[in-house]
Coordinates of C-alpha atoms (C1' of nucleotides) in Angstrom, one line a residue:
Chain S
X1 CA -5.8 12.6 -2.6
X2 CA -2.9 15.2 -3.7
X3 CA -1.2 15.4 -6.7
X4 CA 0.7 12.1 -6.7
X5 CA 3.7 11.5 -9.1
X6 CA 3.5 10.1 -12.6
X7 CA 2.4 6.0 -11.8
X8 CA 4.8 3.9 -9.8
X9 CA 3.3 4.4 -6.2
X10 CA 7.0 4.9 -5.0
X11 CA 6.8 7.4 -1.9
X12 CA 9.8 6.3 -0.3
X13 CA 13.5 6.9 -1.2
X14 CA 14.2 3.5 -2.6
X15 CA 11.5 4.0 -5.1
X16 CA 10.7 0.5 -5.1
X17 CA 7.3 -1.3 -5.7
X18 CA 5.5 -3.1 -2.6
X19 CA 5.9 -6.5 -4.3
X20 CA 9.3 -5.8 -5.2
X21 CA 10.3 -5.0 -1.6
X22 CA 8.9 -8.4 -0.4
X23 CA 11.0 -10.1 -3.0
X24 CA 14.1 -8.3 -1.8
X25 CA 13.4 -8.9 1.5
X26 CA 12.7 -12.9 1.1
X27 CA 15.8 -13.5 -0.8
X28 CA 17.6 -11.3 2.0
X29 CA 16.3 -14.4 4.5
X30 CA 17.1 -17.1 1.6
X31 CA 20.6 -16.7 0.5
X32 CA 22.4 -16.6 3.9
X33 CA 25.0 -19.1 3.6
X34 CA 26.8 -18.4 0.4
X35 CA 24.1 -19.7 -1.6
X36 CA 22.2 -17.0 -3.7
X37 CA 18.1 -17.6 -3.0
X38 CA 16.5 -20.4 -5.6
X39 CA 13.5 -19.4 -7.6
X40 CA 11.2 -21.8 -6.5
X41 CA 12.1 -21.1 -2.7
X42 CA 11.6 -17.2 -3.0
X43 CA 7.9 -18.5 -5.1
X44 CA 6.7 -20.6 -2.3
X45 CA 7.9 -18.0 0.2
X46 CA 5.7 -15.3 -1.1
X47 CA 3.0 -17.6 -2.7
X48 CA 3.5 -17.1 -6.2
X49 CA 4.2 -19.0 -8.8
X50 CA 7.9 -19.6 -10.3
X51 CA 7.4 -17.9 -12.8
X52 CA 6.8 -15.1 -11.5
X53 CA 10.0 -14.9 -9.6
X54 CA 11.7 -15.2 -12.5
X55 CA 10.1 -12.4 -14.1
X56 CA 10.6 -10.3 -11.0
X57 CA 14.1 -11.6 -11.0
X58 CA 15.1 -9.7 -14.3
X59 CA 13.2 -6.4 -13.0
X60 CA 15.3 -6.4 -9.6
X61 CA 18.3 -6.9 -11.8
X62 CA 17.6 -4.1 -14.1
X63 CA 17.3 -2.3 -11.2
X64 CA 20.5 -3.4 -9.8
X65 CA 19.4 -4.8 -6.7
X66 CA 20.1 -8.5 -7.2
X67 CA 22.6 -10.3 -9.6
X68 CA 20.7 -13.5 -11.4
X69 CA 23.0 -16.7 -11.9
X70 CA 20.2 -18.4 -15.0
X71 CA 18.8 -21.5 -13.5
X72 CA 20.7 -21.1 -10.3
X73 CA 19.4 -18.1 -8.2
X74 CA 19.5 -14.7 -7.3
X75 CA 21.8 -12.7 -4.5
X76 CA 21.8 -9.5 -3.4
X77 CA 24.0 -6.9 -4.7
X78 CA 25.1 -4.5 -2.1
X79 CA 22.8 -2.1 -2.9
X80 CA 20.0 -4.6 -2.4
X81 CA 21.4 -5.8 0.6
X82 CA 21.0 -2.2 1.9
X83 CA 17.2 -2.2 0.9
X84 CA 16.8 -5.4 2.4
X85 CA 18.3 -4.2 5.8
X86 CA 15.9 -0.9 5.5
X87 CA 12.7 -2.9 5.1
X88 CA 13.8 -5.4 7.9
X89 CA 14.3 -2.3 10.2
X90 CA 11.3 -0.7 9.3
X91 CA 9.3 -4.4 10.0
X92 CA 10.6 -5.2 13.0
X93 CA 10.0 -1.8 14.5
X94 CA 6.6 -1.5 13.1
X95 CA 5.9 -4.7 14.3
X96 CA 7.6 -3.6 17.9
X97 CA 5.5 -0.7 17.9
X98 CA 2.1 -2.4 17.3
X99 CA 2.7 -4.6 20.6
X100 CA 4.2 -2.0 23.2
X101 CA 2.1 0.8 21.8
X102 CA -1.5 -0.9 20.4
X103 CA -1.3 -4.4 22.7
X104 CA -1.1 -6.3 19.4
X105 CA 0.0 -9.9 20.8
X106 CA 3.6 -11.3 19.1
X107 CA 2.4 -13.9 17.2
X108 CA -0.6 -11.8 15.3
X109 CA 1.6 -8.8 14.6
X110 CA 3.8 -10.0 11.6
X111 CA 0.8 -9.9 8.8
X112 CA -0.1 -6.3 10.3
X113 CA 3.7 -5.1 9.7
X114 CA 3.4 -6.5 6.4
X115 CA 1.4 -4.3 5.2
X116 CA 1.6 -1.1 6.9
X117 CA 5.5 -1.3 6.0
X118 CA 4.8 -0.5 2.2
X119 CA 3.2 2.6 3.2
X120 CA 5.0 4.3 6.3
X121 CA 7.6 7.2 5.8
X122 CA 11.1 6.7 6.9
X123 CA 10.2 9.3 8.9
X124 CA 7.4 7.9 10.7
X125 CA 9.6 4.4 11.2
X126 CA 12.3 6.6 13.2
X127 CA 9.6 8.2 15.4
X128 CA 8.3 4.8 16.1
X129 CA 11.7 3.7 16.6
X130 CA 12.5 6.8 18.9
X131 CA 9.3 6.6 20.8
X132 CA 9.9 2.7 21.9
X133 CA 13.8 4.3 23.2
X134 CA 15.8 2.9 19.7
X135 CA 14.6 -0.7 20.4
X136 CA 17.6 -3.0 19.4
X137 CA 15.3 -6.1 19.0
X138 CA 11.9 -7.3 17.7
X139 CA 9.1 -8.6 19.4
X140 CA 10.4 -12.0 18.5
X141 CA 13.8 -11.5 19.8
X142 CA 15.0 -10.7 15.6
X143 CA 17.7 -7.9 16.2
X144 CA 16.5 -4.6 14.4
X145 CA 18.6 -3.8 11.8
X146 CA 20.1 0.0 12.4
X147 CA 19.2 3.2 10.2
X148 CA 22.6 2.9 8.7
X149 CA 22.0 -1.0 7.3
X150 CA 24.0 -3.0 10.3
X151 CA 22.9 -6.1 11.4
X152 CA 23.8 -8.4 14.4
X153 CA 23.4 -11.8 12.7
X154 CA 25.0 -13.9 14.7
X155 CA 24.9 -17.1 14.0
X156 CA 22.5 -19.1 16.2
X157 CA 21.9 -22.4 16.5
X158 CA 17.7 -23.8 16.5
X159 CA 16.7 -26.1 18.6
X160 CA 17.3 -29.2 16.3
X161 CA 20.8 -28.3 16.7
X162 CA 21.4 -29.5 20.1
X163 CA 22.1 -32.4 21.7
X164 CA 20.6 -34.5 24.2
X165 CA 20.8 -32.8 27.9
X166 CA 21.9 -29.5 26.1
X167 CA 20.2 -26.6 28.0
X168 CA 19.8 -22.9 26.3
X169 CA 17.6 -20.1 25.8
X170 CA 15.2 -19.2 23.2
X171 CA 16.8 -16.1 21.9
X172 CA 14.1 -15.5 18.5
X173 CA 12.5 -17.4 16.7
X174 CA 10.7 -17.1 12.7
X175 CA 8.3 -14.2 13.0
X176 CA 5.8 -15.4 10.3
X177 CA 2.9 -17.8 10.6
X178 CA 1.2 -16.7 13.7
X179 CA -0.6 -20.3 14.2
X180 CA 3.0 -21.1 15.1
X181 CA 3.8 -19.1 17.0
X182 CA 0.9 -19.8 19.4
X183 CA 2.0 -23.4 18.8
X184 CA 5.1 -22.8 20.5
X185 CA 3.6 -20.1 23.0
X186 CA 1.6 -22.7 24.0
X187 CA 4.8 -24.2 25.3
X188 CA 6.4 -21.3 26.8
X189 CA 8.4 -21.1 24.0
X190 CA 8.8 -17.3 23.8
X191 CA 12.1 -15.1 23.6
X192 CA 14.2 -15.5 27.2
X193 CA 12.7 -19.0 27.7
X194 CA 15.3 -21.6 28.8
X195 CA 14.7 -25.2 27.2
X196 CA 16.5 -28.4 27.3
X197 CA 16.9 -31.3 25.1
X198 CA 15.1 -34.1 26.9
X199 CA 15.1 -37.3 23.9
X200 CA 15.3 -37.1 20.3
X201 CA 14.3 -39.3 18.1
X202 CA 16.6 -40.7 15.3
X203 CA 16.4 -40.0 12.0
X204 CA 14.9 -36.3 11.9
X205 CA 12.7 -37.6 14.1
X206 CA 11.0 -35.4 16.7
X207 CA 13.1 -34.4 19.5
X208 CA 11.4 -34.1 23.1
X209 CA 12.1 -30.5 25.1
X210 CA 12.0 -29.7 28.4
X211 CA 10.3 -26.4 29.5
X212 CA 9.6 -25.2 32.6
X213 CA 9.3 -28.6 33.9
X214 CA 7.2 -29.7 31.3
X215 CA 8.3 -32.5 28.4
X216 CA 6.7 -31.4 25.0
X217 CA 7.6 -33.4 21.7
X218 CA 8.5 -30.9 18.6
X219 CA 8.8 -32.0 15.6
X220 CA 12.2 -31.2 13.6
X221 CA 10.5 -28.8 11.1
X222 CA 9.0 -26.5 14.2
X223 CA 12.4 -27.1 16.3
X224 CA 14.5 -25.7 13.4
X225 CA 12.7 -22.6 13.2
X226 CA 13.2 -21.8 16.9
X227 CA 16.9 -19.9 17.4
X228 CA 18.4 -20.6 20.8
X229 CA 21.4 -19.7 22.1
X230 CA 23.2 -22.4 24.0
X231 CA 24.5 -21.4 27.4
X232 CA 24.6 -22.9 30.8
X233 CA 21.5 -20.9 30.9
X234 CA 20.8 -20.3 34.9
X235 CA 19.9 -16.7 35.8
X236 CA 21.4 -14.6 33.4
X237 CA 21.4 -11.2 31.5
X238 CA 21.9 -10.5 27.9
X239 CA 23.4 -13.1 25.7
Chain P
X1 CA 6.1 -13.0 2.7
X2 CA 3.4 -15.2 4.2
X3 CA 1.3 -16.8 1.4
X4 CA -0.9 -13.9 -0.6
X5 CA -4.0 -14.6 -2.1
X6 CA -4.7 -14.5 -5.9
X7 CA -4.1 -11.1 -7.0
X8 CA -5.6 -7.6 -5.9
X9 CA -3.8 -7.1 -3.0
X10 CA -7.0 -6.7 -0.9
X11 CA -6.5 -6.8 2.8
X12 CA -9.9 -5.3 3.6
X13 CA -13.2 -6.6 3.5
X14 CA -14.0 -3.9 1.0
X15 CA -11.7 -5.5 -1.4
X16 CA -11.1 -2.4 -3.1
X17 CA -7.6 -1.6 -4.1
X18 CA -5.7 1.8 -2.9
X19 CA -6.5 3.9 -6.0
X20 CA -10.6 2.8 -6.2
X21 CA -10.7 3.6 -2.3
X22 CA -9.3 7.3 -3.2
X23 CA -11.7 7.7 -5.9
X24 CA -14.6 7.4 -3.3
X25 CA -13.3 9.6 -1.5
X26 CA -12.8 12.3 -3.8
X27 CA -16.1 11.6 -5.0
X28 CA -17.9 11.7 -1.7
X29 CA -16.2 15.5 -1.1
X30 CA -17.3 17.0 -4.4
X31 CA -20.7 15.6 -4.9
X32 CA -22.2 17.4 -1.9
X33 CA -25.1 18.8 -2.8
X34 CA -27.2 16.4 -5.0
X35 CA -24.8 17.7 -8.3
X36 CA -22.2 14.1 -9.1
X37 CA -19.3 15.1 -9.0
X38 CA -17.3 15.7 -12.9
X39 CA -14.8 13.5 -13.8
X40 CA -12.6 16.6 -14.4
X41 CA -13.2 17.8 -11.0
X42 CA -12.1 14.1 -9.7
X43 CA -9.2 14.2 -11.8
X44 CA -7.7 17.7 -10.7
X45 CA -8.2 16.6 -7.1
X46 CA -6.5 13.5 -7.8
X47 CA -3.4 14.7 -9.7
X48 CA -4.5 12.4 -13.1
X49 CA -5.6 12.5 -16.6
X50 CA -9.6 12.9 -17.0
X51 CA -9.4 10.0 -19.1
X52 CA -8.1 7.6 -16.4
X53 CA -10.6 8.8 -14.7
X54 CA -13.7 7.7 -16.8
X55 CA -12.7 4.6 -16.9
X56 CA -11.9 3.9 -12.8
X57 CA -15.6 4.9 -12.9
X58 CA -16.8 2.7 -15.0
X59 CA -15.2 0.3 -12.7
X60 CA -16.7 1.3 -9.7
X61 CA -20.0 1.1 -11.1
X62 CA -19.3 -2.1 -12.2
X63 CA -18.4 -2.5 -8.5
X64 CA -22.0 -1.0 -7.4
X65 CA -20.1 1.9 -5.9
X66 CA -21.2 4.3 -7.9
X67 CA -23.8 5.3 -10.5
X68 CA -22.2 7.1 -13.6
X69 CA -24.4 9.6 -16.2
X70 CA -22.4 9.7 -18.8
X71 CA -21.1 13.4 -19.3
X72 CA -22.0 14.4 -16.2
X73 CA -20.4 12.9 -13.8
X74 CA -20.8 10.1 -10.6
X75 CA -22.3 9.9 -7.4
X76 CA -21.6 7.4 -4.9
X77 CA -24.4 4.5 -4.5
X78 CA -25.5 3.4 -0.4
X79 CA -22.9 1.1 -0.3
X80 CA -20.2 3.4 -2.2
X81 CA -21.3 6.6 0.3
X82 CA -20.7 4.0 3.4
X83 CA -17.6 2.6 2.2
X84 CA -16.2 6.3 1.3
X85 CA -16.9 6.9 5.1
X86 CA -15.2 3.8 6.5
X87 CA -12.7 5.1 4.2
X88 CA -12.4 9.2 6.1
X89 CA -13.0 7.6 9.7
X90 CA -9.8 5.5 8.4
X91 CA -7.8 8.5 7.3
X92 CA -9.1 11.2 10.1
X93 CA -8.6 8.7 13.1
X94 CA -4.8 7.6 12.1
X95 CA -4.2 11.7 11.5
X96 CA -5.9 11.9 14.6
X97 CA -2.8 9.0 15.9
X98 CA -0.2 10.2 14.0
X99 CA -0.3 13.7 16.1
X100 CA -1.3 13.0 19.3
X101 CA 1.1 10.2 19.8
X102 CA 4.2 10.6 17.4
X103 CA 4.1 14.3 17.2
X104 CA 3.1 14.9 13.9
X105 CA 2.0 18.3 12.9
X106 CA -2.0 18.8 12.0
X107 CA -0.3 20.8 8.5
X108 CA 2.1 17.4 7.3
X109 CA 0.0 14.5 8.8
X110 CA -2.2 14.3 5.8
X111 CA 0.3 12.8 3.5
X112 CA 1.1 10.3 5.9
X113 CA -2.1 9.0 6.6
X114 CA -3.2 8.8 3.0
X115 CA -0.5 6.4 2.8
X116 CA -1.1 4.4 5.6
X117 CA -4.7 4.3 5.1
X118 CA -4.3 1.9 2.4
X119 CA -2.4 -1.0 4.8
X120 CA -4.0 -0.6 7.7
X121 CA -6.4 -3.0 8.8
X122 CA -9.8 -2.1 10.4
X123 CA -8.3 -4.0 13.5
X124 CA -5.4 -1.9 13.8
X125 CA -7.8 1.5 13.2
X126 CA -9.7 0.7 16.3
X127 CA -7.2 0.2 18.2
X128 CA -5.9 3.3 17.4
X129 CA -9.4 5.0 17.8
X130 CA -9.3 3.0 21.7
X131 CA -5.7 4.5 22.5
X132 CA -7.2 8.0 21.8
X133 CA -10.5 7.7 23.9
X134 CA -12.5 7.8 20.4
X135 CA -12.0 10.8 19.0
X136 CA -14.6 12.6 17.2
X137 CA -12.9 15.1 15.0
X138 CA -9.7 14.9 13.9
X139 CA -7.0 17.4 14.4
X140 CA -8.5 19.7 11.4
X141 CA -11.5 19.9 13.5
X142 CA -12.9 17.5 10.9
X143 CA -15.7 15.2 12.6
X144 CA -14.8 11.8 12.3
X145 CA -17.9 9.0 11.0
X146 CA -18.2 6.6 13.6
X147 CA -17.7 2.7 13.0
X148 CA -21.4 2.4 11.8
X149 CA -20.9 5.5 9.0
X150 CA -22.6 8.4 10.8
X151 CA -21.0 11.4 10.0
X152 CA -21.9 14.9 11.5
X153 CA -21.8 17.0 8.2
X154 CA -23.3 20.1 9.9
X155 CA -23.8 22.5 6.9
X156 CA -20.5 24.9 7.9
X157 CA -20.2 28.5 6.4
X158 CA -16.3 29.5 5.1
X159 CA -15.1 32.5 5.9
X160 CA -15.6 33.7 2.4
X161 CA -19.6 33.7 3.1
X162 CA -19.3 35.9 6.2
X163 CA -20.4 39.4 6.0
X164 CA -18.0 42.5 6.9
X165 CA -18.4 43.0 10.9
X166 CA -19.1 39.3 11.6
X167 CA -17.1 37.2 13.7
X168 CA -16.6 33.2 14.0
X169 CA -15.1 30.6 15.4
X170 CA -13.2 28.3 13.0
X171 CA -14.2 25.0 13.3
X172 CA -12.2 22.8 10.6
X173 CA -10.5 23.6 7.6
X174 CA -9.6 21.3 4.1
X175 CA -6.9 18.8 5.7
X176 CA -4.9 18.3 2.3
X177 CA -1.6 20.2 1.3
X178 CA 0.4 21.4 4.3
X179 CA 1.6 24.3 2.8
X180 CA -1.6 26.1 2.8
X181 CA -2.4 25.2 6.4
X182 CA 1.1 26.4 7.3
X183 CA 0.2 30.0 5.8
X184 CA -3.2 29.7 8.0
X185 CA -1.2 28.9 11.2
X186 CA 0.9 31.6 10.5
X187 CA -1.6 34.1 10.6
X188 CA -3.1 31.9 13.8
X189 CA -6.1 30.5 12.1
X190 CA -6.4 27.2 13.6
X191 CA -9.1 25.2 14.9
X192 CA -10.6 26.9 17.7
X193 CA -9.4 30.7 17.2
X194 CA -12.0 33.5 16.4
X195 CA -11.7 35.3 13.2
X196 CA -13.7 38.9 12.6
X197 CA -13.7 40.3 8.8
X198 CA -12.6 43.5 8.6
X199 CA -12.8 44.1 4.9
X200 CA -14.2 42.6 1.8
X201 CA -12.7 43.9 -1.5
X202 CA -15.8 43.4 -4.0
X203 CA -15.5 41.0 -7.0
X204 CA -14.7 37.8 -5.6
X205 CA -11.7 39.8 -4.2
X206 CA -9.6 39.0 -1.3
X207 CA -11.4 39.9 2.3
X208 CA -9.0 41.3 5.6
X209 CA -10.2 39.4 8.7
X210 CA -8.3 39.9 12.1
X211 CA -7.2 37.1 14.2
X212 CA -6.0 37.5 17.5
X213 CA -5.7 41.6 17.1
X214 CA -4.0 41.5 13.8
X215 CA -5.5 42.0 9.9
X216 CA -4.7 39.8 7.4
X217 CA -6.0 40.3 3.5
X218 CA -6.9 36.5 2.5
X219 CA -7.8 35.6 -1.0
X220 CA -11.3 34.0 -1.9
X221 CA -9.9 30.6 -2.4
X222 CA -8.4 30.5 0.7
X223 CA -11.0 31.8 2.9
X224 CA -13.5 29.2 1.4
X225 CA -11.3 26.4 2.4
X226 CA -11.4 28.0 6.1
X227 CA -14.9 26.5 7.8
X228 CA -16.3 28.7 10.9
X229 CA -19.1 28.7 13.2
X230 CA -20.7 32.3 13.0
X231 CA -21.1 32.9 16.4
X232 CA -21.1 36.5 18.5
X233 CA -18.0 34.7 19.6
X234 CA -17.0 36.0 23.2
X235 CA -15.2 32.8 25.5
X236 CA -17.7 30.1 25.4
X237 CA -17.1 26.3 25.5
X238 CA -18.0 24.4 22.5
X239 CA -20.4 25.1 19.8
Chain R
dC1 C1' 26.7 -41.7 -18.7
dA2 C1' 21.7 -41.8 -20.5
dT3 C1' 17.6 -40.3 -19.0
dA4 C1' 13.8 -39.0 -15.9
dA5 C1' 12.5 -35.8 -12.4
dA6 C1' 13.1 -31.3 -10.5
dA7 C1' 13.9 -26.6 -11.1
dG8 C1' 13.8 -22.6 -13.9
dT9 C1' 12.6 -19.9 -18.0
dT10 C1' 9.9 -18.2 -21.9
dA11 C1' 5.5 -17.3 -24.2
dG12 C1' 1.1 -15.6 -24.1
dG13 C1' -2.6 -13.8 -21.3
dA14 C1' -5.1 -11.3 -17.6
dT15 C1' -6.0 -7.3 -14.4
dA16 C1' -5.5 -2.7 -12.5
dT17 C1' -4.0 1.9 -13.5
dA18 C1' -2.2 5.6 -16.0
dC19 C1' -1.3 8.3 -20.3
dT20 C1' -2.1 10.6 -25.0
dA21 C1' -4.6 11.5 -29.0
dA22 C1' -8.8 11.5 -31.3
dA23 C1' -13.8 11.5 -31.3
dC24 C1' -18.0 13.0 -29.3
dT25 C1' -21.5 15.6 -26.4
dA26 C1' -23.5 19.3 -24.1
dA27 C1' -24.0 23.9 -23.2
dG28 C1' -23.4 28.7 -23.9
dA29 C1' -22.8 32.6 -27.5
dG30 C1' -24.5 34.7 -30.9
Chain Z
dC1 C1' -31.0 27.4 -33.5
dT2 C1' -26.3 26.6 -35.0
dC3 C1' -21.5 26.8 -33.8
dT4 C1' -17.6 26.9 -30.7
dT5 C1' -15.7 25.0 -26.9
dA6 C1' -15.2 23.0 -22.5
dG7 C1' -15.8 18.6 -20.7
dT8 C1' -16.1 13.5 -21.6
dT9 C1' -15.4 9.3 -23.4
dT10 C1' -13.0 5.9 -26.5
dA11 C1' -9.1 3.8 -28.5
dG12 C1' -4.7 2.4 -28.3
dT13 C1' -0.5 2.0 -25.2
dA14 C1' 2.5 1.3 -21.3
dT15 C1' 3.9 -0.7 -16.8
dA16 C1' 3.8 -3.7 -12.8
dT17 C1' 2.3 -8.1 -11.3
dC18 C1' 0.4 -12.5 -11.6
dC19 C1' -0.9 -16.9 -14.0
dT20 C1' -0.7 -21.3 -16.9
dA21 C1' 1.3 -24.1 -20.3
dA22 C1' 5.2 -25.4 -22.7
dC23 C1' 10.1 -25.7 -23.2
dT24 C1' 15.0 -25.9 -21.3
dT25 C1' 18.6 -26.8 -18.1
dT26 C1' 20.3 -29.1 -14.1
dT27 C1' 20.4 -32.8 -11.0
dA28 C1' 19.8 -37.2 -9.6
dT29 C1' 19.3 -42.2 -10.7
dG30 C1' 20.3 -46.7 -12.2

DNA sequence: CATAAAAGTTAGGATATACTAAACTAAGAG
DNA sequence: CTCTTAGTTTAGTATATCCTAACTTTTATG
């Protein structure tokens, strides 16, 4: 109800189209590393077909939130960057929210986020955000982006990155795909946890984890989507 | 991210996209009183072109949600009333959140909700209904349907139907655009708070009522947007 | 390095909504 | 009971997305 504005369902500053924000977002997480995001990677991220990217590609560029390289990808411009940032803030708090404040569990929250974000004001995000006391990190240990677009990306190594006998703690690890997430919480994997490389198979084989006393075989594709940061671990506070 | 499914971005069981859901609700609060309600009286309410709005309808019958005459207007089938009043439980119980927990104001919650409305998931709504004790009106004094679609419509008089000399209590009043229930709390008129007419010009002119010891002229259109409980009105508890 | 497989793009359609302009209906005025 | 007009609907478009099929470019292989 209420008059609403010509078509575009825009609402927020940014003016931007739910889809459109999950593109920006995805290629936000893609083209880390130099690399700008490949089609087909953004495509099977959200579920659609190539094609489609491509077609949403040309829109964001219009728009002058990504730069498209034909046949090679897309990157964010800085604008774009900046978007990105917002809607990763405005997730990861929503999500944050939706556990401390409605006991939603960590690993069912992420599909809930997903769609209130498209709706939400700035201005309800920031009384979320001030009601949880500025929260600096997501439920899954992702740092939460601040109002003015900084990041803390640190560059953390996943489990597959370690070595045999290495010991460190589970700092975040990929907030989508709940069934994972139980997967691993079955585990004790969970933020804070402290797990050490027991075997590992060669050849991108499974490697074998130690935690809390317990051996449990991961395979590679699971153990590099679980961000640790490696540290004589041992009673400690903040990485 | 996380895979979608084919195209209408669903989310519900209803299935219904953002726009159909406000449709049936617009409908639902103009066709009280056996008359459908016209598609220019939908279309005013919802800010677009009478033409755009003969053809949602079309759709929603197609959808069994509502039964169209043509030239005269819709009315909501069994299934379109009950889904309109998932739809206002939806919308009064996350107003209902929205000010009891992040300090929104009962004159600019409205806008927010609407939004949010559309994302939320049924889940999340009862949650939110839980964290509040189950509210049953929301904070326009609105009564809020329960889960099963029950809705206390008690047949409410407006000030504009009271008769010089009578006092009332206000009860609810219409919970879109915050700058008319801003002018109303600045003359006190909130939920709760007696109101006595003083004067009535004649000719669907404006009538004075007092509140709280002082007069205020309020024009036709106003008052009948104002609900009340004639009562003698004197402390008492609830009505 | 020629060519096949993989990745990406274009073309042509589909759906949901909205809009304007034109045509049509219903209802009140004489 | 006809005519004007307010209210509706139809027709023709536009945008945002998505899809499939067919074509093009890149990359990888022998």
């Amino acid at each position: 109800m209420k008059k609403k504005a010509p078509v575009a369902p825009a609402m927020r500053a940014g003016a931007l189209t739910g889809q459109a924000e999950d593109y920006l977002k995805a290629i936000y997480e893609m083209e880390q590393g130099g690399e700008p995001a490949a089609t087909t990677a953004i495509a099977e991220l959200l579920g659609i077909a190539p094609a489609s990217v491509s077609g949403m590609l040309q829109r964001l560029a219009r728009l002058g939130l990504v730069q498209v390289e034909r046949y090679r990808g897309a990157r964010l411009t800085h604008i774009g960057r900046s978007a990105a940032l917002q809607l990763i803030r405005r997730h990861r708090i929503i999500e944050s929210y939706l556990v401390t404040r409605l006991g939603y569990g960590w690993d069912e929250v992420d599909e809930e986020a997903e769609r209130l974000e498209h709706g939400a004001s700035t201005d309800l995000v920031e009384r979320m955000a001030a009601a949880l006391g500025h929260p600096t990190e997501d439920p899954h240990g992702a740092p939460i982006p601040t109002s003015e677009g900084l990041v803390d990306e640190r560059r953390l190594q996943s489990i597959a990155d370690l070595a045999v006998g290495q010991t460190a703690r589970v700092v975040r690890m990929s907030d989508r795909d709940s069934e994972f997430l139980r997967y691993l919480a079955g585990m004790g994997i969970r933020p804070g946890a402290t797990v050490k490389v027991a075997e590992r198979e060669p050849f991108e084989g499974p490697v074998t984890i130690t935690v809390r006393g317990k051996k449990h075989p991961v395979g590679i594709a699971a153990a590099s989507r679980v961000y640790v940061e490696s540290a004589p671990a041992r009673r400690r506070g903040r990485g």
